[in-house]
C-alpha cells in the first residue's frame, strides 16, 4: 500500500484554494477576496477568504483549514469509535457561494482529508468531500450540466462511482423535517480509503477541481437574467432552508464547532440575508412551484 503523504495533500489544498478564488474573482469581475489567517489554540489554523458585495456574488467564502489535536471530536468518534484515543489531523478546503441573482444557484463544495494516529498502530485515514447545487429558480439544462460534470470526473474511477456518490449526496443533503432535498445534489463521499492512498487522493483532486467546471458556466449563463423583488424574496426564503440544514444536520459544521475551530470561518457558509415566513405556500403553476414539484426530491439525470 502506498505511503500516506500528508504534505502532498496539504500542498494540493492550498493551491486549490488559490485557483478557485482566482477563477471566482474573474467571474465576478468586480470584488476581491479578503483573507483572514487564523490559528487554533489547540493546534493548527487556516486561511479564510471571503468575497462580499460583488457584481455577481453577494457573498462567497473559500476556506482552507488544517487542525490537529490529541483527541477526536465527538462528531467524528460517534461514527468511528475506533478513533477514540488517537491523535488526529484534519485538513480541507470548503466553499459556499451565495449569488445576488436569484436565477443563479447557490453552490457548495468541499474536499477533506483526515488521519488519526497512535503509536504502535497503523494510521487510520480517509478522504471525503463533494459538491452540490441549490437552485431557487431551476433550469433543467443547468442541472443536467452540473450532473454531467460529476459523471465525467467520476468515470475514470469506476463505472458505479457516480451512481453511488450521487445517491449519497441525495441522502445526505436532505431535510427530514421538511421532507425535501436541499437542492439538486451532485456528489458526496466520505471515509474513502478502500482504493488505497494514490487513487483516493486522485479522486479527491478530481472532485475539487471539478467544482468550477460545473458551476462557472451556470453562473455565466444566468448572471444577466432580469429579476424582480418577488424573485428576490423567494430566494431569501429558500436560503432559510440552507441555514436550517447547516445548523441542524451538517457534519462539517458540527465537527468544526466541536473541535473548537474558528467560529467565523465555520459559519461563513451562512447566507448574508435570509428570511422565514410562517406557513408559506407557493402559487400553483408558478416558477416557484416548479422547484417543489420537480427538483426537491431525488431524480436521475
CSV table of C-alpha atoms in Angstrom, one decimal:
chain,number,residue,atom,x,y,z
A,1,UNK,CA,0.0,0.0,0.0
A,2,UNK,CA,1.3,3.5,-0.9
A,3,UNK,CA,2.6,5.6,1.9
A,4,UNK,CA,0.3,8.3,3.1
A,5,UNK,CA,1.7,11.7,2.0
A,6,UNK,CA,0.1,14.4,4.2
A,7,UNK,CA,2.2,17.1,2.9
A,8,UNK,CA,1.2,16.4,-0.7
A,9,UNK,CA,-2.4,16.7,0.3
A,10,UNK,CA,-1.8,20.0,2.1
A,11,UNK,CA,0.0,21.4,-0.9
A,12,UNK,CA,-2.8,20.5,-3.2
A,13,UNK,CA,-5.5,22.0,-0.9
A,14,UNK,CA,-3.6,25.3,-0.6
A,15,UNK,CA,-3.2,25.5,-4.4
A,16,UNK,CA,-6.9,24.6,-4.9
A,17,UNK,CA,-8.0,27.4,-2.7
A,18,UNK,CA,-5.8,29.8,-4.7
A,19,UNK,CA,-7.1,28.6,-8.0
A,20,UNK,CA,-10.8,28.7,-7.1
A,21,UNK,CA,-10.5,32.2,-5.6
A,22,UNK,CA,-8.8,33.4,-8.7
A,23,UNK,CA,-11.4,31.9,-11.0
A,24,UNK,CA,-14.3,33.3,-8.9
A,25,UNK,CA,-12.8,36.8,-8.9
A,26,UNK,CA,-12.5,36.8,-12.7
A,27,UNK,CA,-16.1,35.5,-13.0
A,28,UNK,CA,-17.4,38.2,-10.6
A,29,UNK,CA,-15.4,41.0,-12.3
A,30,UNK,CA,-15.6,43.5,-9.5
A,31,UNK,CA,-14.9,42.3,-6.0
A,32,UNK,CA,-11.9,40.5,-4.5
A,33,UNK,CA,-11.4,38.1,-1.7
A,34,UNK,CA,-10.1,39.3,1.6
A,35,UNK,CA,-8.1,36.8,3.7
A,36,UNK,CA,-8.0,36.2,7.4
A,37,UNK,CA,-5.2,33.9,8.6
A,38,UNK,CA,-6.1,32.3,11.9
A,39,UNK,CA,-4.6,29.9,14.4
A,40,UNK,CA,-6.3,27.4,16.7
A,41,UNK,CA,-5.2,27.3,20.3
A,42,UNK,CA,-5.4,23.5,20.4
A,43,UNK,CA,-3.4,23.1,17.2
A,44,UNK,CA,-3.4,24.2,13.6
A,45,UNK,CA,-5.2,27.0,11.8
A,46,UNK,CA,-6.2,28.1,8.4
A,47,UNK,CA,-6.9,30.8,5.8
A,48,UNK,CA,-10.4,32.1,5.5
A,49,UNK,CA,-11.2,34.1,2.3
A,50,UNK,CA,-14.4,35.9,1.8
A,51,UNK,CA,-15.7,38.0,-1.1
A,52,UNK,CA,-18.6,40.4,-0.3
A,53,UNK,CA,-20.7,42.8,-2.3
A,54,UNK,CA,-19.6,41.7,-5.8
A,55,UNK,CA,-21.2,42.4,-9.1
A,56,UNK,CA,-22.5,38.8,-9.2
A,57,UNK,CA,-21.5,37.2,-5.9
A,58,UNK,CA,-23.4,38.7,-2.9
A,59,UNK,CA,-21.1,36.7,-0.5
A,60,UNK,CA,-18.8,33.8,-1.0
A,61,UNK,CA,-16.2,32.1,1.1
A,62,UNK,CA,-13.4,29.7,0.2
A,63,UNK,CA,-11.7,28.3,3.3
A,64,UNK,CA,-8.6,26.2,3.9
A,65,UNK,CA,-8.1,24.7,7.4
A,66,UNK,CA,-5.6,22.3,8.9
A,67,UNK,CA,-6.3,21.4,12.5
A,68,UNK,CA,-4.8,18.8,14.8
A,69,UNK,CA,-5.0,17.6,18.3
A,70,UNK,CA,-4.7,14.7,20.8
A,71,UNK,CA,-8.4,13.8,20.8
A,72,UNK,CA,-11.0,13.5,18.1
A,73,UNK,CA,-14.3,15.5,18.5
A,74,UNK,CA,-17.4,13.6,19.4
A,75,UNK,CA,-18.9,14.2,15.9
A,76,UNK,CA,-16.1,12.0,14.5
A,77,UNK,CA,-15.9,9.2,17.1
A,78,UNK,CA,-19.7,8.8,17.0
A,79,UNK,CA,-19.3,7.4,13.5
A,80,UNK,CA,-15.9,5.8,14.0
A,81,UNK,CA,-15.5,4.6,17.6
A,82,UNK,CA,-12.1,3.1,16.7
A,83,UNK,CA,-10.7,6.6,16.6
A,84,UNK,CA,-11.0,7.1,20.3
A,85,UNK,CA,-7.6,7.7,21.9
A,86,UNK,CA,-5.8,8.7,18.7
A,87,UNK,CA,-4.2,11.9,17.7
A,88,UNK,CA,-5.8,13.4,14.6
A,89,UNK,CA,-5.2,15.8,11.8
A,90,UNK,CA,-7.9,17.2,9.6
A,91,UNK,CA,-7.4,19.4,6.5
A,92,UNK,CA,-9.6,20.6,3.8
A,93,UNK,CA,-11.0,23.3,1.5
A,94,UNK,CA,-14.7,24.2,1.8
A,95,UNK,CA,-16.6,26.9,0.0
A,96,UNK,CA,-20.1,28.3,-0.4
A,97,UNK,CA,-21.2,30.8,-3.0
A,98,UNK,CA,-24.4,33.0,-2.5
A,99,UNK,CA,-25.0,35.0,-5.7
A,100,UNK,CA,-27.1,38.2,-5.9
A,101,UNK,CA,-29.3,37.0,-8.8
A,102,UNK,CA,-32.0,34.5,-7.7
A,103,UNK,CA,-31.6,32.7,-11.1
A,104,UNK,CA,-28.0,31.7,-10.2
A,105,UNK,CA,-28.0,28.8,-7.8
A,106,UNK,CA,-26.2,28.8,-4.5
A,107,UNK,CA,-23.4,26.3,-4.6
A,108,UNK,CA,-21.2,24.4,-2.1
A,109,UNK,CA,-18.1,22.2,-2.3
A,110,UNK,CA,-15.6,20.7,-0.1
A,111,UNK,CA,-12.7,18.2,-0.1
A,112,UNK,CA,-11.0,17.0,3.0
A,113,UNK,CA,-8.5,14.5,4.5
A,114,UNK,CA,-8.5,13.0,8.0
A,115,UNK,CA,-5.8,10.9,9.6
A,116,UNK,CA,-5.8,9.5,13.1
A,117,UNK,CA,-2.6,8.0,14.5
A,118,UNK,CA,-1.5,6.1,17.6
A,119,UNK,CA,2.0,4.9,18.4
A,120,UNK,CA,2.4,1.2,17.5
A,121,UNK,CA,-0.6,1.1,15.3
A,122,UNK,CA,-1.3,1.7,11.6
A,123,UNK,CA,-2.8,5.1,10.9
A,124,UNK,CA,-6.5,5.4,10.1
A,125,UNK,CA,-7.1,7.8,7.3
A,126,UNK,CA,-9.7,8.7,4.7
A,127,UNK,CA,-10.7,11.3,2.2
A,128,UNK,CA,-14.1,12.9,1.9
A,129,UNK,CA,-15.9,15.7,0.0
A,130,UNK,CA,-18.2,16.5,-2.8
A,131,UNK,CA,-20.2,19.4,-4.3
A,132,UNK,CA,-23.9,20.2,-4.6
A,133,UNK,CA,-26.1,22.8,-6.2
A,134,UNK,CA,-29.1,24.6,-4.7
A,135,UNK,CA,-31.2,26.5,-7.3
A,136,UNK,CA,-34.1,28.7,-6.4
A,137,UNK,CA,-35.4,29.0,-10.0
A,138,UNK,CA,-34.1,25.8,-11.6
A,139,UNK,CA,-33.3,25.3,-15.2
A,140,UNK,CA,-33.1,21.7,-16.4
A,141,UNK,CA,-30.1,22.4,-18.7
A,142,UNK,CA,-28.1,23.9,-15.7
A,143,UNK,CA,-28.9,20.9,-13.5
A,144,UNK,CA,-28.0,18.5,-16.3
A,145,UNK,CA,-24.7,20.2,-16.9
A,146,UNK,CA,-23.9,20.0,-13.2
A,147,UNK,CA,-24.5,16.3,-13.1
A,148,UNK,CA,-22.8,15.6,-16.5
A,149,UNK,CA,-19.7,17.3,-15.0
A,150,UNK,CA,-19.9,15.0,-12.0
A,151,UNK,CA,-20.4,11.9,-14.2
A,152,UNK,CA,-17.3,12.8,-16.3
A,153,UNK,CA,-15.0,13.2,-13.4
A,154,UNK,CA,-16.2,10.0,-11.8
A,155,UNK,CA,-15.9,7.9,-14.9
A,156,UNK,CA,-12.1,7.1,-14.6
A,157,UNK,CA,-12.5,5.8,-11.1
A,158,UNK,CA,-15.2,3.1,-11.8
A,159,UNK,CA,-18.5,2.5,-13.5
A,160,UNK,CA,-20.5,2.7,-10.3
A,161,UNK,CA,-18.8,5.7,-8.6
A,162,UNK,CA,-21.1,8.4,-9.9
A,163,UNK,CA,-24.3,6.5,-9.1
A,164,UNK,CA,-23.1,5.7,-5.6
A,165,UNK,CA,-21.8,9.1,-4.7
A,166,UNK,CA,-24.8,10.9,-6.4
A,167,UNK,CA,-27.2,8.8,-4.2
A,168,UNK,CA,-25.0,9.5,-1.1
A,169,UNK,CA,-25.4,13.2,-1.9
A,170,UNK,CA,-29.2,13.0,-2.3
A,171,UNK,CA,-29.4,11.1,1.0
A,172,UNK,CA,-27.0,13.4,2.9
A,173,UNK,CA,-28.4,16.8,1.8
A,174,UNK,CA,-31.9,16.0,2.9
A,175,UNK,CA,-34.0,17.9,5.4
A,176,UNK,CA,-36.2,15.3,7.2
A,177,UNK,CA,-38.3,17.9,9.0
A,178,UNK,CA,-39.2,19.5,5.6
A,179,UNK,CA,-39.2,16.2,3.6
A,180,UNK,CA,-37.2,17.7,0.8
A,181,UNK,CA,-33.7,17.8,-0.5
A,182,UNK,CA,-31.6,20.9,-0.1
A,183,UNK,CA,-31.2,21.2,-3.8
A,184,UNK,CA,-30.5,19.0,-6.8
A,185,UNK,CA,-27.5,17.3,-5.3
A,186,UNK,CA,-24.2,16.4,-7.0
A,187,UNK,CA,-21.6,14.2,-5.3
A,188,UNK,CA,-20.9,13.3,-1.7
A,189,UNK,CA,-18.3,10.8,-0.4
A,190,UNK,CA,-16.7,10.1,3.0
A,191,UNK,CA,-14.4,7.5,4.6
A,192,UNK,CA,-12.7,6.8,1.2
A,193,UNK,CA,-9.6,4.7,1.7
A,194,UNK,CA,-10.5,1.3,0.1
A,195,UNK,CA,-8.9,2.3,-3.2
A,196,UNK,CA,-5.5,3.0,-1.5
A,197,UNK,CA,-3.9,6.4,-1.0
A,198,UNK,CA,-2.9,7.3,-4.5
A,199,UNK,CA,-6.3,6.6,-6.2
A,200,UNK,CA,-8.3,8.0,-3.3
A,201,UNK,CA,-6.2,11.2,-3.4
A,202,UNK,CA,-6.6,11.4,-7.2
A,203,UNK,CA,-10.4,11.2,-6.9
A,204,UNK,CA,-10.4,13.9,-4.2
A,205,UNK,CA,-8.4,16.1,-6.5
A,206,UNK,CA,-10.8,15.5,-9.4
A,207,UNK,CA,-13.8,16.5,-7.3
A,208,UNK,CA,-12.0,19.6,-6.0
A,209,UNK,CA,-11.0,20.7,-9.5
A,210,UNK,CA,-14.4,19.8,-10.9
A,211,UNK,CA,-16.4,22.4,-8.9
A,212,UNK,CA,-15.6,25.4,-11.1
A,213,UNK,CA,-16.1,23.3,-14.3
A,214,UNK,CA,-19.6,22.6,-13.1
A,215,UNK,CA,-20.5,25.9,-11.6
A,216,UNK,CA,-19.0,28.8,-13.6
A,217,UNK,CA,-20.8,28.0,-16.9
A,218,UNK,CA,-24.1,28.2,-15.0
A,219,UNK,CA,-23.1,31.5,-13.3
A,220,UNK,CA,-22.1,32.9,-16.7
A,221,UNK,CA,-25.3,31.9,-18.4
A,222,UNK,CA,-27.6,33.3,-15.7
A,223,UNK,CA,-25.8,36.4,-14.4
A,224,UNK,CA,-27.7,38.8,-16.6
A,225,UNK,CA,-31.2,37.4,-16.1
A,226,UNK,CA,-33.6,40.1,-15.1
A,227,UNK,CA,-35.3,39.5,-11.8
A,228,UNK,CA,-38.0,41.2,-9.6
A,229,UNK,CA,-38.4,41.8,-5.9
A,230,UNK,CA,-40.7,38.8,-5.8
A,231,UNK,CA,-37.9,36.6,-7.2
A,232,UNK,CA,-35.5,38.1,-4.6
A,233,UNK,CA,-37.9,37.4,-1.7
A,234,UNK,CA,-38.3,33.8,-2.8
A,235,UNK,CA,-34.5,33.5,-2.9
A,236,UNK,CA,-34.2,34.8,0.6
A,237,UNK,CA,-37.0,32.4,1.8
A,238,UNK,CA,-35.3,29.4,0.3
A,239,UNK,CA,-32.0,30.5,1.8
A,240,UNK,CA,-33.6,29.8,5.1
A,241,UNK,CA,-33.6,26.1,4.2
A,242,UNK,CA,-29.8,26.4,3.7
A,243,UNK,CA,-29.4,27.7,7.2
A,244,UNK,CA,-31.6,25.0,8.7
A,245,UNK,CA,-29.6,22.2,7.1
A,246,UNK,CA,-26.2,23.7,8.0
A,247,UNK,CA,-27.1,24.3,11.6
A,248,UNK,CA,-29.0,21.1,12.3
A,249,UNK,CA,-27.5,18.4,10.2
A,250,UNK,CA,-24.2,19.3,8.6
A,251,UNK,CA,-21.4,17.1,9.9
A,252,UNK,CA,-18.7,19.7,8.9
A,253,UNK,CA,-20.4,22.4,10.9
A,254,UNK,CA,-20.6,20.1,13.9
A,255,UNK,CA,-17.0,18.9,13.6
A,256,UNK,CA,-15.7,22.5,13.3
A,257,UNK,CA,-17.6,23.7,16.4
A,258,UNK,CA,-16.8,20.6,18.5
A,259,UNK,CA,-13.1,20.8,17.6
A,260,UNK,CA,-13.1,24.4,18.6
A,261,UNK,CA,-12.3,25.7,15.2
A,262,UNK,CA,-12.7,29.4,14.3
A,263,UNK,CA,-16.4,30.2,14.6
A,264,UNK,CA,-16.4,33.0,11.9
A,265,UNK,CA,-14.8,30.6,9.4
A,266,UNK,CA,-17.2,27.7,10.2
A,267,UNK,CA,-20.3,29.9,9.9
A,268,UNK,CA,-19.0,31.6,6.7
A,269,UNK,CA,-21.4,29.3,4.9
A,270,UNK,CA,-24.4,31.2,6.2
A,271,UNK,CA,-26.1,33.5,3.6
A,272,UNK,CA,-25.7,37.2,4.3
A,273,UNK,CA,-29.5,37.6,4.2
A,274,UNK,CA,-32.3,35.0,4.6
A,275,UNK,CA,-35.9,35.0,5.8
A,276,UNK,CA,-38.6,32.8,7.2
A,277,UNK,CA,-42.3,33.1,6.7
A,278,UNK,CA,-45.0,31.2,8.6
A,279,UNK,CA,-46.9,28.7,6.5
A,280,UNK,CA,-45.6,29.9,3.2
A,281,UNK,CA,-47.3,28.4,0.2
A,282,UNK,CA,-46.3,28.8,-3.5
A,283,UNK,CA,-48.8,29.6,-6.1
A,284,UNK,CA,-49.9,26.6,-8.1
A,285,UNK,CA,-48.4,26.6,-11.6
A,286,UNK,CA,-45.7,29.2,-10.8
A,287,UNK,CA,-42.0,29.0,-11.4
A,288,UNK,CA,-41.6,28.8,-7.6
A,289,UNK,CA,-44.0,25.8,-7.6
A,290,UNK,CA,-41.8,24.1,-10.2
A,291,UNK,CA,-38.9,23.9,-7.7
A,292,UNK,CA,-41.0,22.0,-5.2
A,293,UNK,CA,-42.7,19.8,-7.8
A,294,UNK,CA,-39.7,18.6,-9.8
A,295,UNK,CA,-36.4,19.5,-8.1
A,296,UNK,CA,-36.6,18.8,-4.3
A,297,UNK,CA,-36.7,15.1,-4.4
A,298,UNK,CA,-34.0,12.8,-5.8
A,299,UNK,CA,-34.2,12.2,-9.5
A,300,UNK,CA,-31.9,10.7,-12.2
A,301,UNK,CA,-30.0,13.0,-14.6
